Amino acid sequence: MFDFQTGGLKPALTEALTTAGLTQPTPIQTQAIPFALEGHDVLGLAQTGTGKTLAFGLPLINNLLDMPGRPAPKTAKALVLAPTRELVNQIADSLRTLTDKTKIRIGTVVGGQSINRQINMLSRGTDILVATPGRLIDLMDRGAVDLGTVRYLVLDEADQMLDLGFIHALRKIAPALGTPRQTMLFSATMPKQMEDLSRAYLNDPKKVQVSAPGKAADKITQSVHYVEKPGKPAKLRDVLSEDPGAPTLVFCRTKHGAERLMKGLVADGYKAASIHGNKSQGQRDRALKSFRDGDTNILVATDVAARGIDIPTVAYVINFDLPEVPENYVHRIGRTARAGREGVAVAFCSAEEASLLRQVQKLMKIEIPVASGTAPTGPVSEQKPRRGGGRRRGGGGGNGGGGQKFGAKPNNAGAAASKKRRPRRRHAAA
């Protein structure tokens, strides 16, 4: 059984772990770290909040401590790719707590920040480069970074990178990396495209799976409120009033919807902030800091924040809109009940979202308990769940509020009329 103190880690790492109060490895760390220390490629599957960063970070730093010499200008010895700016910054911060008393340098490159500053950082070389794929491609195209010396590659939250359309960037980055190299791929879900990715980038990997893909943490209490779209804001305020001041993440499907909801909450006296793709990096950082510090207790977000937010105090996750990609539900609710804590996940489901809820329950292999309202029973116009990248606007609302029955018969008059054959237009000859 792997142990931090006797598992072969360098003294600098064991000391850093002790200082951080980390004494016992999590299940994913117990299984993945020994394989990684031995030099194997690793495919790690585990729920969010279970310590995947240290599962690859500890063996990565341990191996780098054995590599002599400083990195040459524009080069890196290890590359960690993550899908969002927030996750890149979170990974880098976690790794820096382990390298504080070593000579290992960690650099980050993400979009939304000064590319010239990042070019200057890379010009000095770095041991570990943590990056989003898009900005890394920009720097490669400018000749600002040479990845030929990279001997360690980590793909964190690889399934979301696929979902956000980063596969083409990965295909451009991979050939530029040095060989031979060790590759570690970590994720909380395992869609079929991820299997293809693992076959393409991993060499005879050791597969480590500590929970079924799509399974949420055991200490998350889940429930669903059936409520039509117009009734969701009132239902949200009802839920918030049950535990005023508790750190709460509220997820919306669209950027405009998230911003509108946040402004409505602020107007009603709630301490709320928002984070989504229309915000600058500075605005996103300030919103996260305000939420982390407790200055605001409600953070309204799109799926840009479904991963990369590691705030242990989050007590509630509310799915104001259900996600179109069912795996994203798992990542959203994984923002609570982190590091062994308990948490609550609440979902709002309108008639149009019924198919999305069914897909979530199918993925998780559970029936989410109903807290209020009645599930639709009649034919309804539903949003189709999707997988993969792209964006789609959310469906319209209905006529009711929380607890109202829905599934009323649709008006088919317009549909019937649209089926009537229209006279064919004749185009004049040129």
Coordinates of C-alpha atoms in Angstrom, one line a residue:
M1 CA 0.0 0.0 0.0
F2 CA 1.5 3.3 -1.1
D3 CA 2.2 5.9 1.6
F4 CA 3.6 9.4 1.3
Q5 CA 6.4 8.8 3.8
T6 CA 7.6 5.4 2.6
G7 CA 6.5 5.4 -1.0
G8 CA 9.8 6.6 -2.5
L9 CA 9.2 10.3 -2.7
K10 CA 12.0 12.7 -2.3
P11 CA 12.4 14.3 1.2
A12 CA 11.6 17.8 -0.2
L13 CA 8.2 16.4 -1.3
T14 CA 7.4 14.6 1.9
E15 CA 8.3 17.7 3.8
A16 CA 6.0 19.8 1.6
L17 CA 3.2 17.4 2.1
T18 CA 3.6 17.4 5.8
T19 CA 3.6 21.2 5.9
A20 CA 0.4 21.3 3.8
G21 CA -1.2 18.9 6.3
L22 CA -1.5 16.0 3.7
T23 CA -0.7 12.8 5.5
Q24 CA -2.8 10.1 3.8
P25 CA -3.1 9.6 0.0
T26 CA -6.5 9.4 -1.6
P27 CA -7.5 6.2 -3.5
I28 CA -6.5 7.6 -6.9
Q29 CA -3.2 8.7 -5.5
T30 CA -2.6 5.4 -3.8
Q31 CA -3.1 3.5 -7.1
A32 CA -1.6 6.0 -9.7
I33 CA 1.5 7.3 -8.0
P34 CA 3.4 4.0 -7.8
F35 CA 2.8 3.3 -11.5
A36 CA 3.9 6.8 -12.4
L37 CA 7.0 6.6 -10.3
E38 CA 8.0 3.5 -12.2
G39 CA 7.7 5.3 -15.5
H40 CA 4.5 3.8 -16.8
D41 CA 2.0 5.7 -18.8
V42 CA -1.2 6.2 -16.7
L43 CA -4.9 6.4 -17.5
G44 CA -6.6 7.7 -14.4
L45 CA -10.3 7.8 -13.8
A46 CA -11.7 9.3 -10.7
Q47 CA -14.4 11.6 -9.4
T48 CA -13.7 15.3 -9.2
G49 CA -12.3 16.5 -5.9
T50 CA -10.5 13.2 -5.2
G51 CA -6.9 14.5 -5.6
K52 CA -6.0 13.9 -9.3
T53 CA -3.6 16.9 -9.3
L54 CA -1.3 15.3 -6.7
A55 CA -1.8 11.9 -8.4
F56 CA 0.2 13.2 -11.4
G57 CA 2.0 16.1 -9.7
L58 CA 3.9 14.2 -7.1
P59 CA 5.5 11.6 -9.4
L60 CA 6.1 14.3 -12.0
I61 CA 8.0 16.6 -9.6
N62 CA 9.8 13.6 -8.1
N63 CA 11.1 12.5 -11.5
L64 CA 12.1 16.1 -12.4
L65 CA 14.2 16.4 -9.3
D66 CA 16.4 13.6 -10.7
M67 CA 16.9 15.4 -14.0
P68 CA 20.1 17.5 -13.9
G69 CA 20.5 21.0 -15.3
R70 CA 18.2 23.9 -15.7
P71 CA 15.9 24.1 -18.7
A72 CA 17.3 25.9 -21.8
P73 CA 15.6 29.1 -23.0
K74 CA 12.2 28.6 -24.6
T75 CA 12.1 25.0 -23.4
A76 CA 10.2 22.9 -20.8
K77 CA 10.9 19.5 -19.3
A78 CA 7.2 18.7 -18.6
L79 CA 3.9 19.9 -20.1
V80 CA 0.5 19.8 -18.4
L81 CA -2.5 20.6 -20.6
A82 CA -5.9 21.6 -19.1
P83 CA -9.0 22.9 -20.8
T84 CA -9.6 26.2 -18.9
R85 CA -7.7 29.1 -17.5
E86 CA -9.1 28.6 -14.0
L87 CA -7.9 24.9 -14.0
V88 CA -4.5 25.8 -15.3
N89 CA -4.0 28.4 -12.5
Q90 CA -5.4 25.9 -9.9
I91 CA -3.0 23.2 -11.1
A92 CA 0.0 25.5 -11.0
D93 CA -0.8 26.8 -7.5
S94 CA -1.1 23.2 -6.3
L95 CA 2.3 22.2 -7.8
R96 CA 4.0 25.3 -6.4
T97 CA 3.1 24.2 -2.9
L98 CA 5.2 21.1 -3.6
T99 CA 8.1 22.9 -5.2
D100 CA 8.4 25.8 -2.8
K101 CA 11.8 24.6 -1.5
T102 CA 13.2 23.2 -4.7
K103 CA 14.7 24.8 -7.8
I104 CA 11.9 23.6 -10.1
R105 CA 10.2 26.5 -11.9
I106 CA 6.5 26.4 -13.0
G107 CA 5.1 28.6 -15.7
T108 CA 1.6 29.1 -17.0
V109 CA 0.3 30.2 -20.4
V110 CA -3.4 30.9 -20.9
G111 CA -5.6 33.1 -23.1
G112 CA -6.8 36.4 -21.8
Q113 CA -3.4 37.4 -20.4
S114 CA -0.5 39.3 -21.9
I115 CA 1.2 37.1 -24.5
N116 CA 4.3 39.2 -24.4
R117 CA 4.7 38.5 -20.7
Q118 CA 4.3 34.8 -21.3
I119 CA 6.9 35.0 -24.1
N120 CA 9.3 36.6 -21.7
M121 CA 8.7 33.9 -19.1
L122 CA 9.3 31.2 -21.7
S123 CA 12.5 32.8 -22.9
R124 CA 14.1 31.9 -19.6
G125 CA 12.9 28.3 -19.8
T126 CA 10.7 26.4 -17.3
D127 CA 10.6 23.0 -15.8
I128 CA 6.9 22.5 -15.8
L129 CA 4.7 24.4 -18.3
V130 CA 0.9 24.3 -17.5
A131 CA -1.1 25.5 -20.4
T132 CA -4.4 25.7 -22.2
P133 CA -4.0 24.2 -25.7
G134 CA -5.2 27.3 -27.7
R135 CA -2.7 29.8 -26.2
L136 CA 0.1 27.2 -26.4
I137 CA -0.5 26.8 -30.2
D138 CA -0.3 30.6 -30.5
L139 CA 3.1 30.6 -28.8
M140 CA 4.3 27.7 -30.9
D141 CA 3.3 29.6 -34.1
R142 CA 5.3 32.6 -32.9
G143 CA 8.4 30.4 -32.2
A144 CA 8.3 31.4 -28.5
V145 CA 8.4 27.8 -27.2
D146 CA 10.3 24.7 -28.2
L147 CA 8.6 21.5 -26.9
G148 CA 11.2 19.1 -28.2
T149 CA 12.7 18.7 -24.7
V150 CA 9.4 17.7 -23.0
R151 CA 9.7 14.3 -21.6
Y152 CA 6.5 14.3 -19.4
L153 CA 3.0 15.0 -20.7
V154 CA -0.1 15.3 -18.6
L155 CA -3.6 15.7 -20.0
D156 CA -5.9 16.8 -17.2
E157 CA -9.7 16.7 -17.6
A158 CA -9.0 15.3 -21.1
D159 CA -12.7 14.6 -21.8
Q160 CA -13.5 18.3 -21.5
M161 CA -10.7 19.2 -23.8
L162 CA -12.4 16.9 -26.3
D163 CA -15.8 18.5 -25.5
L164 CA -14.4 22.0 -26.1
G165 CA -12.9 21.0 -29.5
F166 CA -9.3 20.9 -28.5
I167 CA -8.6 17.6 -30.3
H168 CA -7.1 19.4 -33.3
A169 CA -4.8 21.4 -31.0
L170 CA -3.7 18.2 -29.3
R171 CA -2.8 16.7 -32.7
K172 CA -0.6 19.7 -33.5
I173 CA 1.1 19.7 -30.1
A174 CA 1.9 16.0 -29.7
P175 CA 4.3 15.7 -32.7
A176 CA 6.3 18.6 -31.3
L177 CA 7.0 16.9 -28.0
G178 CA 10.2 15.0 -27.2
T179 CA 10.5 11.2 -27.2
P180 CA 10.6 8.9 -25.4
R181 CA 8.2 10.4 -22.9
Q182 CA 5.8 9.5 -20.2
T183 CA 2.2 10.4 -20.6
M184 CA -0.5 10.6 -18.0
L185 CA -4.1 11.2 -18.8
F186 CA -6.7 12.0 -16.1
S187 CA -10.4 12.5 -16.2
A188 CA -13.6 12.0 -14.2
T189 CA -15.6 10.6 -17.2
M190 CA -14.7 8.2 -20.0
P191 CA -16.7 8.9 -23.2
K192 CA -15.9 6.7 -26.2
Q193 CA -13.8 9.5 -27.8
M194 CA -11.6 9.5 -24.7
E195 CA -10.8 5.8 -25.3
D196 CA -9.7 6.7 -28.8
L197 CA -7.5 9.5 -27.3
S198 CA -5.9 7.2 -24.8
R199 CA -5.0 4.7 -27.6
A200 CA -3.4 7.5 -29.6
Y201 CA -1.3 9.1 -26.9
L202 CA -0.6 6.4 -24.3
N203 CA 1.8 3.5 -24.6
D204 CA 0.6 0.4 -22.8
P205 CA -0.9 2.4 -20.0
K206 CA -1.7 1.3 -16.5
K207 CA -5.4 2.0 -16.1
V208 CA -6.5 3.2 -12.6
Q209 CA -10.2 3.6 -11.9
V210 CA -11.4 4.3 -8.4
S211 CA -15.1 4.8 -9.3
A212 CA -17.4 4.1 -12.2
P213 CA -17.2 6.8 -14.8
G214 CA -20.1 9.3 -14.3
K215 CA -20.4 8.5 -10.6
A216 CA -20.6 11.5 -8.3
A217 CA -19.0 11.6 -4.9
D218 CA -20.9 9.6 -2.3
K219 CA -21.3 12.5 0.1
I220 CA -23.3 14.6 -2.4
T221 CA -27.0 14.7 -1.6
Q222 CA -28.9 15.2 -4.9
S223 CA -32.5 16.4 -5.6
V224 CA -34.5 17.8 -8.5
H225 CA -37.3 20.4 -8.6
Y226 CA -39.6 20.1 -11.6
V227 CA -40.3 23.7 -12.5
E228 CA -41.0 25.6 -15.7
K229 CA -38.5 28.2 -16.9
P230 CA -40.5 31.3 -15.7
G231 CA -40.7 29.9 -12.2
K232 CA -37.0 29.1 -11.9
P233 CA -35.9 32.5 -10.4
A234 CA -38.5 32.3 -7.6
K235 CA -37.6 28.6 -6.9
L236 CA -33.9 29.6 -6.8
R237 CA -34.6 32.2 -4.1
D238 CA -36.7 29.6 -2.2
V239 CA -33.7 27.2 -2.2
L240 CA -31.2 30.0 -1.2
S241 CA -33.4 31.0 1.7
E242 CA -33.1 27.6 3.3
D243 CA -29.5 28.2 4.1
P244 CA -28.7 31.9 3.8
G245 CA -25.1 32.8 3.4
A246 CA -23.9 29.3 2.4
P247 CA -21.3 29.3 -0.4
T248 CA -23.4 28.3 -3.4
L249 CA -22.5 27.7 -7.1
V250 CA -25.3 28.3 -9.6
F251 CA -24.9 26.9 -13.1
C252 CA -26.6 28.4 -16.2
R253 CA -26.5 27.2 -19.7
T254 CA -25.7 30.5 -21.4
K255 CA -23.4 33.5 -20.7
H256 CA -26.2 36.0 -21.1
G257 CA -28.5 33.9 -18.8
A258 CA -25.8 33.7 -16.1
E259 CA -25.2 37.5 -16.2
R260 CA -28.9 38.3 -16.2
L261 CA -29.5 35.9 -13.2
M262 CA -26.6 37.4 -11.3
K263 CA -27.8 40.9 -11.8
G264 CA -31.3 39.9 -10.6
L265 CA -29.9 38.4 -7.4
V266 CA -27.7 41.4 -6.7
A267 CA -30.8 43.7 -7.2
D268 CA -32.6 41.6 -4.6
G269 CA -29.8 42.1 -2.1
Y270 CA -27.9 38.9 -2.5
K271 CA -24.1 38.9 -2.5
A272 CA -23.5 37.4 -6.0
A273 CA -20.9 37.4 -8.7
S274 CA -20.7 35.8 -12.1
I275 CA -18.1 34.0 -14.2
H276 CA -18.5 33.1 -17.9
G277 CA -16.8 33.4 -21.3
N278 CA -17.8 37.1 -21.8
K279 CA -15.8 38.1 -18.7
S280 CA -12.1 39.1 -19.0
Q281 CA -9.5 37.1 -17.2
G282 CA -9.2 39.8 -14.6
Q283 CA -12.9 39.9 -14.0
R284 CA -13.0 36.1 -13.7
D285 CA -10.1 36.1 -11.3
R286 CA -11.7 38.8 -9.1
A287 CA -15.0 37.0 -9.0
L288 CA -13.3 33.7 -7.9
K289 CA -11.3 35.5 -5.3
S290 CA -14.4 37.3 -3.9
F291 CA -16.2 33.9 -3.7
R292 CA -13.2 32.1 -2.2
D293 CA -12.7 34.9 0.4
G294 CA -16.4 34.9 1.3
D295 CA -17.1 38.5 0.1
T296 CA -19.7 37.0 -2.1
N297 CA -21.5 33.7 -1.3
I298 CA -23.2 33.1 -4.6
L299 CA -21.2 32.5 -7.8
V300 CA -23.3 32.2 -11.0
A301 CA -21.4 30.4 -13.7
T302 CA -21.5 28.6 -17.1
D303 CA -19.7 25.4 -17.7
V304 CA -16.4 27.4 -17.9
A305 CA -16.4 26.9 -14.2
A306 CA -17.5 23.3 -14.0
R307 CA -13.9 22.3 -13.6
G308 CA -11.1 24.3 -12.1
I309 CA -12.9 25.6 -9.1
D310 CA -11.4 23.9 -6.1
I311 CA -13.0 25.7 -3.2
P312 CA -13.6 23.2 -0.4
T313 CA -16.2 25.4 1.4
V314 CA -18.8 25.2 -1.5
A315 CA -21.9 23.8 0.2
Y316 CA -24.4 23.9 -2.6
V317 CA -24.4 23.4 -6.4
I318 CA -27.6 24.5 -8.1
N319 CA -28.2 23.5 -11.7
F320 CA -30.5 26.4 -12.7
D321 CA -30.3 25.0 -16.2
L322 CA -29.4 21.4 -16.9
P323 CA -26.3 20.9 -19.1
E324 CA -26.7 19.7 -22.6
V325 CA -23.7 17.3 -22.2
P326 CA -24.7 14.9 -19.4
E327 CA -21.1 14.4 -18.2
N328 CA -21.0 18.1 -17.4
Y329 CA -23.6 17.5 -14.6
V330 CA -21.1 15.2 -12.9
H331 CA -18.4 17.9 -13.1
R332 CA -20.7 20.6 -11.9
I333 CA -21.8 18.9 -8.8
G334 CA -18.3 17.8 -8.2
R335 CA -17.6 21.4 -7.1
T336 CA -19.1 20.4 -3.7
A337 CA -18.3 17.6 -1.3
R338 CA -14.6 18.0 -2.0
A339 CA -11.8 16.4 0.0
G340 CA -14.2 14.2 2.0
R341 CA -16.7 16.9 2.9
E342 CA -20.5 16.7 2.4
G343 CA -22.4 18.7 -0.1
V344 CA -25.8 19.3 -1.7
A345 CA -26.6 19.3 -5.4
V346 CA -30.0 20.7 -6.6
A347 CA -31.3 20.6 -10.1
F348 CA -34.2 22.5 -11.7
C349 CA -35.8 20.7 -14.6
S350 CA -38.4 22.3 -17.0
A351 CA -40.5 20.2 -19.4
E352 CA -38.0 21.0 -22.2
E353 CA -35.2 19.6 -20.2
A354 CA -36.8 16.3 -19.3
S355 CA -34.6 14.4 -21.8
L356 CA -31.5 16.0 -20.5
L357 CA -32.4 14.8 -17.0
R358 CA -33.0 11.3 -18.2
Q359 CA -29.6 11.3 -19.9
V360 CA -27.9 12.5 -16.6
Q361 CA -29.7 9.7 -14.7
K362 CA -28.8 7.1 -17.3
L363 CA -25.1 8.2 -17.1
M364 CA -25.0 8.1 -13.3
K365 CA -27.2 5.0 -13.1
I366 CA -29.4 6.6 -10.4
E367 CA -32.8 8.1 -10.0
I368 CA -32.4 11.6 -8.6
P369 CA -35.0 12.2 -5.8
V370 CA -37.8 14.6 -6.6
A371 CA -37.9 17.6 -4.1
S372 CA -40.9 19.3 -5.6
G373 CA -43.1 19.5 -8.7
T374 CA -44.3 16.7 -11.0
A375 CA -42.4 15.1 -13.9
P376 CA -43.9 15.7 -17.3
T377 CA -46.2 12.9 -18.4
G378 CA -47.5 14.1 -21.8
P379 CA -45.8 14.8 -25.1
V380 CA -43.5 17.8 -24.7
S381 CA -41.1 19.6 -27.0
E382 CA -37.7 18.5 -25.6
Q383 CA -34.1 19.6 -26.0
K384 CA -32.0 16.8 -27.3
P385 CA -28.9 16.0 -25.2
R386 CA -25.7 16.3 -27.1
R387 CA -22.1 15.2 -26.8
G388 CA -19.1 17.1 -28.0
G389 CA -18.3 20.7 -28.7
G390 CA -20.4 23.5 -30.0
R391 CA -23.0 25.8 -28.4
R392 CA -26.8 25.8 -28.4
R393 CA -29.2 28.1 -26.9
G394 CA -31.5 26.8 -24.1
G395 CA -35.1 26.0 -24.8
G396 CA -38.0 28.2 -24.0
G397 CA -40.1 28.2 -20.9
G398 CA -43.6 27.1 -20.1
N399 CA -46.5 28.6 -18.1
G400 CA -45.9 27.6 -14.5
G401 CA -43.8 27.9 -11.5
G402 CA -42.3 25.5 -8.9
G403 CA -44.5 22.5 -8.2
Q404 CA -46.8 23.0 -11.2
K405 CA -47.8 20.1 -13.3
F406 CA -46.8 20.4 -16.9
G407 CA -46.9 18.4 -20.1
A408 CA -49.9 20.1 -21.5
K409 CA -50.8 19.2 -25.0
P410 CA -49.0 21.3 -27.5
N411 CA -50.8 23.4 -30.0
N412 CA -50.5 21.5 -33.3
A413 CA -52.4 23.9 -35.5
G414 CA -49.2 25.6 -36.7
A415 CA -47.5 22.4 -37.3
A416 CA -50.4 21.1 -39.3
A417 CA -50.5 24.2 -41.3
S418 CA -46.8 24.0 -42.0
K419 CA -47.3 20.6 -43.6
K420 CA -49.6 21.9 -46.3
R421 CA -47.8 22.0 -49.7
R422 CA -46.9 25.5 -50.7
P423 CA -47.1 26.5 -54.4
R424 CA -43.8 26.1 -56.1
R425 CA -42.1 29.4 -57.2
R426 CA -40.9 29.7 -60.7
H427 CA -37.7 31.6 -61.4
A428 CA -37.6 33.9 -64.4
A429 CA -35.2 32.8 -67.1
A430 CA -32.0 34.8 -67.3

